[in-house]
Coordinates of C-alpha atoms and ligand atoms in Angstrom, one line a residue:
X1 CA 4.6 -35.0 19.4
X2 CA 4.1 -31.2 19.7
X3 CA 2.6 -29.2 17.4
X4 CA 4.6 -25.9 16.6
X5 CA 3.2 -22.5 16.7
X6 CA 3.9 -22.9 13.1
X7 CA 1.8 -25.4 12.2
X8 CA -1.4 -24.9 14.2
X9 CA -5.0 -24.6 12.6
X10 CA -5.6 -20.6 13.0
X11 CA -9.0 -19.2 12.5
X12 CA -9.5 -15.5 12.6
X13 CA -12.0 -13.7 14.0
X14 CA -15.4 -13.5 12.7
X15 CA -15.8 -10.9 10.3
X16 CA -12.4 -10.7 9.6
X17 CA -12.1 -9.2 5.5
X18 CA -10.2 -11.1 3.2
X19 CA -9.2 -9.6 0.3
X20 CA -6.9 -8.2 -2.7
X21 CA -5.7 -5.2 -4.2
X22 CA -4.3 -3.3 -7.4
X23 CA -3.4 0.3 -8.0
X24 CA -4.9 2.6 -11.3
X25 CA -2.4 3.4 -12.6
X26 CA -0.6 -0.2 -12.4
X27 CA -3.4 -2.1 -13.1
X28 CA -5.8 0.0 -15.5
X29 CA -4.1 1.0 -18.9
X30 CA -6.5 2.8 -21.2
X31 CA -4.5 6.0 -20.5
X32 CA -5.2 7.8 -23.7
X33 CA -9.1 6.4 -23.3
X34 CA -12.2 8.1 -22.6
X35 CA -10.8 11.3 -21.4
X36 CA -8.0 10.4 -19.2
X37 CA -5.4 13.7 -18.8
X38 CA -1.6 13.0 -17.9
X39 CA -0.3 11.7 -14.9
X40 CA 3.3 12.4 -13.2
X41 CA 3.8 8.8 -13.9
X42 CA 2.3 9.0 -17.8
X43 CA 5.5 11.3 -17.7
X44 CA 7.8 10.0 -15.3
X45 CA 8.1 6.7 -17.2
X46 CA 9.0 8.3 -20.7
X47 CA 12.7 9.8 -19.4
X48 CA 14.5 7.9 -20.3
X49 CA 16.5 5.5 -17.8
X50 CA 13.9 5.8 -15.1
X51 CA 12.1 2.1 -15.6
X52 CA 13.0 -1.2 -16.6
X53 CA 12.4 -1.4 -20.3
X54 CA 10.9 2.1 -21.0
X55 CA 7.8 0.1 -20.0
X56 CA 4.9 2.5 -19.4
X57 CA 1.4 2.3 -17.9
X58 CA -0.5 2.8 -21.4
X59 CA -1.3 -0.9 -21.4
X60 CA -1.0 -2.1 -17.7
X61 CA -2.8 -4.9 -17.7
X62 CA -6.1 -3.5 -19.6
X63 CA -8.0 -3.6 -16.5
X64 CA -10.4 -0.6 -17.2
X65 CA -12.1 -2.5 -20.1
X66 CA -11.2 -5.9 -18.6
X67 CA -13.0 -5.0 -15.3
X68 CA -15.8 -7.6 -15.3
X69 CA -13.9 -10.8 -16.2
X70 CA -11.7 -9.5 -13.6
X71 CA -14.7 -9.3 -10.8
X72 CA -15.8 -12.4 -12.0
X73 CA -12.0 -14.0 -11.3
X74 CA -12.4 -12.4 -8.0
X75 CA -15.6 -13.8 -7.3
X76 CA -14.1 -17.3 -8.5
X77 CA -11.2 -16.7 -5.8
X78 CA -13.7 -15.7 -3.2
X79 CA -12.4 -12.2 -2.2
X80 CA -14.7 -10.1 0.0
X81 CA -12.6 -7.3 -0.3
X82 CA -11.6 -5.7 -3.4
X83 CA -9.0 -2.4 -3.0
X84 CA -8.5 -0.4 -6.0
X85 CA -7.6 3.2 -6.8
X86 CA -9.1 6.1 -8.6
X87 CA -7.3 7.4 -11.0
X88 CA -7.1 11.4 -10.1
X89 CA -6.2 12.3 -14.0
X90 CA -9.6 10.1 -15.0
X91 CA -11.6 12.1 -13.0
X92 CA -10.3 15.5 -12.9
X93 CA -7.9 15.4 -16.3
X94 CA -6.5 19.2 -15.2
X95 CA -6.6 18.4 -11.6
X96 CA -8.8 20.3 -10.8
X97 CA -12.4 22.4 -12.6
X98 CA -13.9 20.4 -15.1
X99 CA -14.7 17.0 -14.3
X100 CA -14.4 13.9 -16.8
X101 CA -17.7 12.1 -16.4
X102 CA -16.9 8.9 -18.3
X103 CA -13.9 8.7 -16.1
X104 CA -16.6 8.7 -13.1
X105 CA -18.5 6.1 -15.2
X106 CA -16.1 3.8 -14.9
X107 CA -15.5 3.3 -11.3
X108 CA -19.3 3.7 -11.0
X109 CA -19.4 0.4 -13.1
X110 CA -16.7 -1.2 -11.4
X111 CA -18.7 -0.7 -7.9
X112 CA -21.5 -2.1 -9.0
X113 CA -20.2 -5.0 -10.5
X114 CA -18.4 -5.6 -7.7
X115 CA -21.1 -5.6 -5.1
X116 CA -23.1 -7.6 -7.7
X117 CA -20.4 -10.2 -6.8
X118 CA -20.6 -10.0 -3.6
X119 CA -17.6 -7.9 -2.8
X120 CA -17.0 -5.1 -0.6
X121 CA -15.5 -2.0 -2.7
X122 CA -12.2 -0.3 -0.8
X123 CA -11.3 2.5 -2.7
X124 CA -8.5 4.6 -2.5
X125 CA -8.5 8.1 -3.4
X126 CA -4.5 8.7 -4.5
X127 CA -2.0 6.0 -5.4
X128 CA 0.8 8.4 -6.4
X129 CA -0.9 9.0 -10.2
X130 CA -0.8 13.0 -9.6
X131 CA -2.8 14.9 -12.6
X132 CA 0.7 16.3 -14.2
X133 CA -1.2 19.9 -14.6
X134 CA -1.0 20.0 -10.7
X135 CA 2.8 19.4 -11.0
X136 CA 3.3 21.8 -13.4
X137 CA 1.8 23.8 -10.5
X138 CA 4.5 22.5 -7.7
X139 CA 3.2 19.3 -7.2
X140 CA 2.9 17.8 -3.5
X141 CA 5.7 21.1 -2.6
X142 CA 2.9 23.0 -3.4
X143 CA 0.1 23.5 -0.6
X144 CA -2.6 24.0 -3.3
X145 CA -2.4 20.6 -4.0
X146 CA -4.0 19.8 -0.7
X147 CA -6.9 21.3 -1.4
X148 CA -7.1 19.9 -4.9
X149 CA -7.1 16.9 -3.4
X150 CA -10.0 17.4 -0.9
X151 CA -12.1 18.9 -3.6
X152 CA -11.4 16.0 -6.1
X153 CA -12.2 13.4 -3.0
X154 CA -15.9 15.3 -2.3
X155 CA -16.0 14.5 -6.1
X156 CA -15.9 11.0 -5.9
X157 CA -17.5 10.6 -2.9
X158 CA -20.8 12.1 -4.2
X159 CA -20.6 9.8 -7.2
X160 CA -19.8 6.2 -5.3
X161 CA -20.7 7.4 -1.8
X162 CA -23.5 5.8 -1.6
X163 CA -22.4 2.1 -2.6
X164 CA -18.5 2.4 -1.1
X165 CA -18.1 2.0 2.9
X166 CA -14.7 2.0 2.8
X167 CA -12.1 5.5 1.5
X168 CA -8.1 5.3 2.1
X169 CA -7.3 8.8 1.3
X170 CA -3.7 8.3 0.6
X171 CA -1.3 5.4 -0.2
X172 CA 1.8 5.6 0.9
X173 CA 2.6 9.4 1.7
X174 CA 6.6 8.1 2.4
X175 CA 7.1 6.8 -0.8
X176 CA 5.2 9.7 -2.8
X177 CA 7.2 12.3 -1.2
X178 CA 10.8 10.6 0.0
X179 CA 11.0 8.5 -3.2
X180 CA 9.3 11.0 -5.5
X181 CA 10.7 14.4 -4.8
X182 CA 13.7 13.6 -2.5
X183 CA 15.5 10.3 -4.0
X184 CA 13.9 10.7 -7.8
X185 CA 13.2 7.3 -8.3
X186 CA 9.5 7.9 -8.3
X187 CA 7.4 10.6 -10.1
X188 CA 8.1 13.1 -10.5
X189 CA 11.4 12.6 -10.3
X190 CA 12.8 15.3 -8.3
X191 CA 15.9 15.6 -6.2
X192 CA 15.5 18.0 -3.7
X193 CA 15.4 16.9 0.5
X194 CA 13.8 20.3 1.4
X195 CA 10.7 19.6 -1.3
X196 CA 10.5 15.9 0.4
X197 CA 10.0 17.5 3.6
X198 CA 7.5 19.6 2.2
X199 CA 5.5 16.8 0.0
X200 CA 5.1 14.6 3.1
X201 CA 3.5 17.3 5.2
X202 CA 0.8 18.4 2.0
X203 CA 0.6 14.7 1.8
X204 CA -0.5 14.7 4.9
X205 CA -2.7 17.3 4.9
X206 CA -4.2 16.2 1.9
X207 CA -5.3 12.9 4.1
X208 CA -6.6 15.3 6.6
X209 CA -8.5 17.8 4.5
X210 CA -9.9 14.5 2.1
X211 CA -10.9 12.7 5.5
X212 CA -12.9 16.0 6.9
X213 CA -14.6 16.4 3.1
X214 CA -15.4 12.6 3.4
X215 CA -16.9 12.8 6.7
X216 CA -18.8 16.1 6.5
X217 CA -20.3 14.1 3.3
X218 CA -21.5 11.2 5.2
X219 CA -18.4 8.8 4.8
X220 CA -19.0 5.2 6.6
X221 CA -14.8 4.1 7.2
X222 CA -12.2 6.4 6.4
X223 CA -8.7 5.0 6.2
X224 CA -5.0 6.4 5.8
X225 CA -2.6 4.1 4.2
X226 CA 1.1 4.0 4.9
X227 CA 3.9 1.5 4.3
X228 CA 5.1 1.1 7.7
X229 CA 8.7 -0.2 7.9
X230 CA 9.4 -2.3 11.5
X231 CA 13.1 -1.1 12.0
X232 CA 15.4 -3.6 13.8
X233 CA 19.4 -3.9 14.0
X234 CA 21.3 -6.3 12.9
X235 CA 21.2 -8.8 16.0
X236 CA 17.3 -8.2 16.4
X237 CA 17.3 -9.8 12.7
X238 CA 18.4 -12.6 14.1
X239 CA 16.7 -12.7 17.6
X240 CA 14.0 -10.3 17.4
X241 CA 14.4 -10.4 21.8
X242 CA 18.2 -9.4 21.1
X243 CA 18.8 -5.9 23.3
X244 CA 20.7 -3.6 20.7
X245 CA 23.6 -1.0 21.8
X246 CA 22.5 2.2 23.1
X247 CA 23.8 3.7 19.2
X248 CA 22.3 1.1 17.6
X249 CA 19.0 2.0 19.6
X250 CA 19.6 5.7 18.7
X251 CA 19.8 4.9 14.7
X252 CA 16.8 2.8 15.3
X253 CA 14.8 5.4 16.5
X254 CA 15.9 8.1 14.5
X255 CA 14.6 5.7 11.6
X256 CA 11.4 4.7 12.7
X257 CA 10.8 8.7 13.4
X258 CA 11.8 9.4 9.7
X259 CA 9.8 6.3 8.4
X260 CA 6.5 6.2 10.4
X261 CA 6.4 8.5 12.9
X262 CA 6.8 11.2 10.9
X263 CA 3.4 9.6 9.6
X264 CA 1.4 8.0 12.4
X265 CA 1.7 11.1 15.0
X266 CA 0.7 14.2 13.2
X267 CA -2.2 11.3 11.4
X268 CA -3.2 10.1 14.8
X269 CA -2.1 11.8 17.7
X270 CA -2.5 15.6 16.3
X271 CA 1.6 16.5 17.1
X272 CA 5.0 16.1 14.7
X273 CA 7.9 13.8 16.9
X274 CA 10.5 16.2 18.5
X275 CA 13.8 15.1 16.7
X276 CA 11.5 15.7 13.4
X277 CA 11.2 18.8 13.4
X278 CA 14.6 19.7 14.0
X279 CA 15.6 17.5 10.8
X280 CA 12.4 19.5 9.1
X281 CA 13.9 22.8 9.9
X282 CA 17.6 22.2 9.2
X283 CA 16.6 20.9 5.6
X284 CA 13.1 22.9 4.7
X285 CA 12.6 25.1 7.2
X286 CA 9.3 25.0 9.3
X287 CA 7.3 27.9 6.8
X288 CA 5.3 25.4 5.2
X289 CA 3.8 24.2 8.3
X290 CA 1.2 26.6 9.7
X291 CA -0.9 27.0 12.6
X292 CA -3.3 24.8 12.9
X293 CA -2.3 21.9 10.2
X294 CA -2.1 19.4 13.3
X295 CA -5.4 19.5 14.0
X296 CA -6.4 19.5 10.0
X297 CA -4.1 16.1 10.0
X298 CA -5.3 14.6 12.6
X299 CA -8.9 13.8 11.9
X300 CA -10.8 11.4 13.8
X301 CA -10.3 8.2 11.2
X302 CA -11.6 4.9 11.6
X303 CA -9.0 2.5 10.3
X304 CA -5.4 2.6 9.9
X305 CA -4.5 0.5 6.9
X306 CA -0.8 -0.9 6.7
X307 CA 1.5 -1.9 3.9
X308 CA 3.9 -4.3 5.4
X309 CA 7.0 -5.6 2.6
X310 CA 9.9 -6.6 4.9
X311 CA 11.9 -4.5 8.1
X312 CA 14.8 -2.3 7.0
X313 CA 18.1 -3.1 9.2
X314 CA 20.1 -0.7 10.8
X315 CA 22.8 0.2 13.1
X316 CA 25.1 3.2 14.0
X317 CA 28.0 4.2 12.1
X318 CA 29.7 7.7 13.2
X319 CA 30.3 9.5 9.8
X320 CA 28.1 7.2 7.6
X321 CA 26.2 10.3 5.2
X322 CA 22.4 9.9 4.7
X323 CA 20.9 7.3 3.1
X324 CA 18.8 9.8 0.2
X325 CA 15.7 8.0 1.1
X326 CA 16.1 9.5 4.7
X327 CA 17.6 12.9 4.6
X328 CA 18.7 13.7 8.1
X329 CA 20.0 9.9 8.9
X330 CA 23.6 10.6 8.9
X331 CA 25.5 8.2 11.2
X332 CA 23.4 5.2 10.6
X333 CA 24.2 2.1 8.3
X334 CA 21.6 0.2 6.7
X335 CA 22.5 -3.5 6.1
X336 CA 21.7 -5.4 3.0
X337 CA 19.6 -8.4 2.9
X338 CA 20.3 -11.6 5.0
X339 CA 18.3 -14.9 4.8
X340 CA 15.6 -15.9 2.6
X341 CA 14.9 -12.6 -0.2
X342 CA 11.5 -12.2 -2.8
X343 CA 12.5 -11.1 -6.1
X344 CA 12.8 -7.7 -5.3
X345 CA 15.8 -8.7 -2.9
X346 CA 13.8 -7.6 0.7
X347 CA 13.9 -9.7 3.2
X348 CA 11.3 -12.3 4.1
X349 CA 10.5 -11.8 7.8
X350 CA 7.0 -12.6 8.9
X351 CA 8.0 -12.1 12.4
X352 CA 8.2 -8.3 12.2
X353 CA 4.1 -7.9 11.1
X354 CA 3.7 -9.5 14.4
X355 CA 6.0 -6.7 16.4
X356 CA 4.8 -4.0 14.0
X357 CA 0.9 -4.5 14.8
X358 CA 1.5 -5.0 18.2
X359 CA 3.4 -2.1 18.4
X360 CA 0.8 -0.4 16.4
X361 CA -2.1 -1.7 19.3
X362 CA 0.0 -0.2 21.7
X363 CA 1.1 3.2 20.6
X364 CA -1.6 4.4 18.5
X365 CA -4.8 2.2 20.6
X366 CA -7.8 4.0 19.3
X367 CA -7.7 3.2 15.5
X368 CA -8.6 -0.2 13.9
X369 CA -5.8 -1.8 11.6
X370 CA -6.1 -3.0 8.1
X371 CA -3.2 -4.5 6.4
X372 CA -4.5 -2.9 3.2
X373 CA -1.1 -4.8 1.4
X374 CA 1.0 -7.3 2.0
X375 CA 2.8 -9.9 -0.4
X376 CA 5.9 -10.8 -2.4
X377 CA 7.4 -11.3 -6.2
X378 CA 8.7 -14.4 -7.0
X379 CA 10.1 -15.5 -10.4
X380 CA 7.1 -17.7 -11.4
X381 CA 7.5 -19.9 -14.5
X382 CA 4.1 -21.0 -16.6
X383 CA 4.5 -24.7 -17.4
X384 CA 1.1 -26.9 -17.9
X385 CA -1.2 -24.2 -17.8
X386 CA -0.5 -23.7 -13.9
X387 CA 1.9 -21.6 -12.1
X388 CA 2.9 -23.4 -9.2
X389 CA 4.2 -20.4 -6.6
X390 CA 4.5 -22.2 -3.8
X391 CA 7.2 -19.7 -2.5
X392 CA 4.2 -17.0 -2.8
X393 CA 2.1 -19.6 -0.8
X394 CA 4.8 -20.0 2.1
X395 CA 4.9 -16.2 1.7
X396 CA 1.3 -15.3 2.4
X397 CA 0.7 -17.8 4.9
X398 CA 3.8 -16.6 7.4
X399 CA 2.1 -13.3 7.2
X400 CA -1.1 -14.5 7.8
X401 CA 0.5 -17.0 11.3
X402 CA 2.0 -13.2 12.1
X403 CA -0.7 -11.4 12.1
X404 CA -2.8 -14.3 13.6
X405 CA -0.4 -14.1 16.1
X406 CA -0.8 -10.2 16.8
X407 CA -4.3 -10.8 16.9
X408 CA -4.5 -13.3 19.7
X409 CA -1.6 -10.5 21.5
X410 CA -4.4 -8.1 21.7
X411 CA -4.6 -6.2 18.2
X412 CA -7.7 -4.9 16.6
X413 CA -7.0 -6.2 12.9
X414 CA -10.1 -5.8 10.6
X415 CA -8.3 -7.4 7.7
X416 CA -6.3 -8.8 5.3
X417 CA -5.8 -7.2 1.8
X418 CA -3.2 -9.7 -0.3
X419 CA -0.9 -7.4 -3.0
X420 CA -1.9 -8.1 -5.3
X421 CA -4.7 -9.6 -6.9
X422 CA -3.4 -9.0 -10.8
X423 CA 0.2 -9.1 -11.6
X424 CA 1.1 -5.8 -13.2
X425 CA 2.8 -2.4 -13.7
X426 CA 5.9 -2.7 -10.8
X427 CA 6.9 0.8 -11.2
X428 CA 10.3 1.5 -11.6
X429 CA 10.5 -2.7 -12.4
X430 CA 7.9 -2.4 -14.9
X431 CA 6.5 -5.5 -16.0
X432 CA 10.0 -7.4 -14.6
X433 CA 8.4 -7.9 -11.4
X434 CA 5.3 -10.0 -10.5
X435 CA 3.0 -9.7 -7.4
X436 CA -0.3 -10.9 -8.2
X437 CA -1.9 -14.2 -7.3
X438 CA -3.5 -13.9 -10.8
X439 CA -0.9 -14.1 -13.6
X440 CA -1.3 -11.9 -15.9
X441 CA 0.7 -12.5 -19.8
X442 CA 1.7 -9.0 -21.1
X443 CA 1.3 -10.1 -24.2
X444 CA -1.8 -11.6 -24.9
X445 CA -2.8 -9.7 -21.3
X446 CA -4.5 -13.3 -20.8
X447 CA -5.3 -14.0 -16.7
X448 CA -4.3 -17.3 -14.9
X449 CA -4.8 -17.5 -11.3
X450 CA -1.6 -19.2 -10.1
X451 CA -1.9 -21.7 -7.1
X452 CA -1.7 -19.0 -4.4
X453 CA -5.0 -17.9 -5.9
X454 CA -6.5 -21.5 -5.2
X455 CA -4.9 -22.0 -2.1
X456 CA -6.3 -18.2 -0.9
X457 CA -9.5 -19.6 -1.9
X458 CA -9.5 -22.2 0.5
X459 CA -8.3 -19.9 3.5
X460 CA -11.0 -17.9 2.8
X461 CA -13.7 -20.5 2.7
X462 CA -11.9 -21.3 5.8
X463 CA -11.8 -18.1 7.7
X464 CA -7.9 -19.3 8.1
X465 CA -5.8 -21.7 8.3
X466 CA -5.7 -25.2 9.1
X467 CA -2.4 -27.7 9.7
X468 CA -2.2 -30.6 7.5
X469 CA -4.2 -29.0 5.1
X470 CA -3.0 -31.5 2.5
X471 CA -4.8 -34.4 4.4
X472 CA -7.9 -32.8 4.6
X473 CA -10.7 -34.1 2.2
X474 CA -12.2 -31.8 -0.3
X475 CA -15.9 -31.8 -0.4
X476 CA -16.3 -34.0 -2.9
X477 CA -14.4 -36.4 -1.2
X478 CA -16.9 -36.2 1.7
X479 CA -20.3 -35.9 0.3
Ligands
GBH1 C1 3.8 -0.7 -2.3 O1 4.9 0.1 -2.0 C2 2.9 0.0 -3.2 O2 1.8 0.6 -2.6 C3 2.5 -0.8 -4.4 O3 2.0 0.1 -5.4 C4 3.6 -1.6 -4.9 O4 3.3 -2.2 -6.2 C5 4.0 -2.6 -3.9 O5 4.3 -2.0 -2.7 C6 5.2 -3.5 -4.3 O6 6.3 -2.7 -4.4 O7 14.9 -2.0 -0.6 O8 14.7 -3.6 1.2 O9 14.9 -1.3 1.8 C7 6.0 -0.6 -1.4 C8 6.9 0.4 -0.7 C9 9.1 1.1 -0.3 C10 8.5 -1.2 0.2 C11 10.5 0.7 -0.4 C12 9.9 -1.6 0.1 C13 12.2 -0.9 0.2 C14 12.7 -2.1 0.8 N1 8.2 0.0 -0.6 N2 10.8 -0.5 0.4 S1 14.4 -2.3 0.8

């Protein structure tokens, strides 16, 4: 008989970090504790309307004093990677001036807890929980913020430089300016295209002013995280070798441009795409770029790190208007789901890591990759102490064949970072949604790893993956 590609033992590459991460303000709570100031979130989630419940981060999953049974679960699990985020507001509570030493403390006891275990700190620097005193002050629209931002990072840096290897500036700079300030569905909440335009680009200049501050103070790996969106059209869905319509090629492009160019070229090749710009200056104008920014942006960096959920499907459609996510993509359709969906209705399409990181090897070749999150909600039910998501399981291990296979295609990837290790705080879905390997019960904020947790376990031990794993003894078994 043959064996599939599917089904073949994969081992990765020696060295290859396994690991899990969680966000501040979706995993921490304590927001009223030990100096904390506001975030846009802390404020975002109390209009009403704007998340599932009125739930809120005060609570989250109580991670900042549950933070040593939580290493210890890790340690159970066997991650050697742990990514979290510093909360700006807990260090800086206005932003900016006076710094919050206790909110220092705590991430200095997190580190060292987690090396103690045996587990290789990845911190990131902003997961989208902006001090609300620097919105008051314009926010991401405002250029100041930049700065802010590379003077908060020197801030951390001198307090955990000297344990953490590994700094992600920014999470996500798409989401925090497209969903934040153009679509409102994120904090803060704004509505405006123009201010969008403008967030992304002091996003990105906050990643390039934090990476210079980082490396002038003796950083070790500097990272840029961004949720990179593989876009195909509706026949590529189905056979990703499928040769689209010159239109539907067009909509593709302009959509990968919007989505991760407008990202990965100024990051890593020091210029903005062409057909950009001219969406830039019909909506915002081109005042808030300035001479010189490129080059801030594009900063030598060591590893790109890549948030991979599902593709987003398109196709041309004269006189469609803009989707508000991506002002400027007039005359394309997006298509809803097809095939297998998580709970949050995206598409389950392991296929497209593969294309994305292959891509990724090939246009932008000097920077190692990171997929600093990848992973799914399912609708997991507690029954017998055990949550049996094998749906999560099938999930993970798809990605993990993809990325295997973009490995073996030539691509330098470092790592694997599952999202996430804790369920918790799902944003606009509040508590409705659940990602973690580790379930969490938001009532008694109990942990129980779920049976992706064990089976991770055993990849890890393994360095990857192995057919018939079923059949194979255990240890005990053995000995
Ligand atoms: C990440 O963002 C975040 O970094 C993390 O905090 C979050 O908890 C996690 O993902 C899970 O959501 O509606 O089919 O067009 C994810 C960014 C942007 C990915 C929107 C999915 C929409 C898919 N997301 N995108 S679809």
């Amino acid at each position: 008989t043959t064996i599939s590609a599917g089904e073949r033992s994969l081992i990765f590459p020696d060295g290859f970090v396994w690991g899990a991460a969680t966000a501040a303000y979706q995993v921490e709570g304590a927001a009223r504790q030990d100096g904390r100031g506001p975030s846009i979130w802390d404020t975002f989630c109390r209009r009403p309307g704007k998340v599932t419940g009125g739930h809120t981060g005060d609570v989250a999953c109580d991670h900042y004093n549950r933070y040593a049974d939580d290493v210890r679960l890790m340690q159970e699990i066997g991650l050697r990677a742990y990514r979290f985020s510093v909360a700006w507001p807990r260090v800086l509570p206005g932003g900016f001036g006076e710094v919050n030493p206790a909110g220092l403390d705590f991430y200095d006891r997190l580190v060292d807890k987690l090396l103690a275990a045996g587990i290789a700190p990845y911190a990131t620097l902003y997961h989208w929980d902006l001090p609300q005193a620097l919105e008051d002050a314009g926010g991401w629209t405002a250029r100041d913020t930049a700065h802010r931002f590379a003077e908060y990072a020197g801030i951390v840096y001198d307090r955990l430089g000297d344990r953490v290897d590994t700094w992600i500036t920014v999470n996500e700079p798409w989401v925090a300016a497209f969903l934040g300030y153009g679509m409102g569905v994120h904090a803060p909440g704004r509505t405006s295209p123009a201010d969008a335009f403008r967030a992304a680009h002091h996003l990105l200049l906050a990643h390039g002013l934090g990476a210079r501050a980082l490396r002038e103070a003796g950083a070790e790996r500097i990272a840029l995280t961004l949720n990179l969106v593989p876009v195909l059209t509706p026949a590529q869905l189905d056979d990703p070798d499928a040769t689209p319509s010159r239109h539907d090629a067009e909509a593709v492009d302009l959509i990968d441009c919007l989505a991760n160019r407008q990202f990965l070229d100024p990051a890593l090749r020091g210029r903005h795409p062409e057909r950009l710009l001219r969406i830039v200056e019909r909506t915002a104008g081109l005042d808030h770029i300035h001479d010189g920014d490129l080059a801030l942006i594009n900063q030598p960096i060591d590893l790109l790190g890549i948030n991979y959920y599902s593709p987003t499907v398109v196709s041309a459609r004269p006189g469609e208007p803009a989707n508000p996510a991506y002002p400027g993509s007039e005359g394309v359709a997006f298509s809803g789901a097809r095939g297998p969906t998580t709970a949050m209705g995206w598409p389950i399409v392991p296929s497209a890591l593969t294309r994305l990181l292959l891509r990724l090897a090939a246009d932008y070749p000097d920077v190692g990759l990171l997929v600093t999150e990848n992973g799914a909600a399912f609708d997991d039910v507690v029954a017998g102490g055990r949550v049996a998501d094998a749906d999560r399981v099938a999930f993970i291990e798809g990605h993990l064949r993809a990325a295997h296979a973009a490995i073996e295609g030539g691509a330098d990837l470092r790592g694997y970072l599952v999202w996430s290790f804790l369920d918790n705080f799902e944003w606009v879905e509040g508590y409705t949604k659940r990602f973690g390997i580790v379930h969490v019960d938001f009532d008694t904020l109990r942990r129980l790893p779920k049976d992706s947790a064990a089976w991770y376990r055993e990849v890890i031990a393994r360095n990857g993956l192995y057919r018939e794993r079923a059949r194979r003894p255990t240890l005990e078994e053995v000995a």
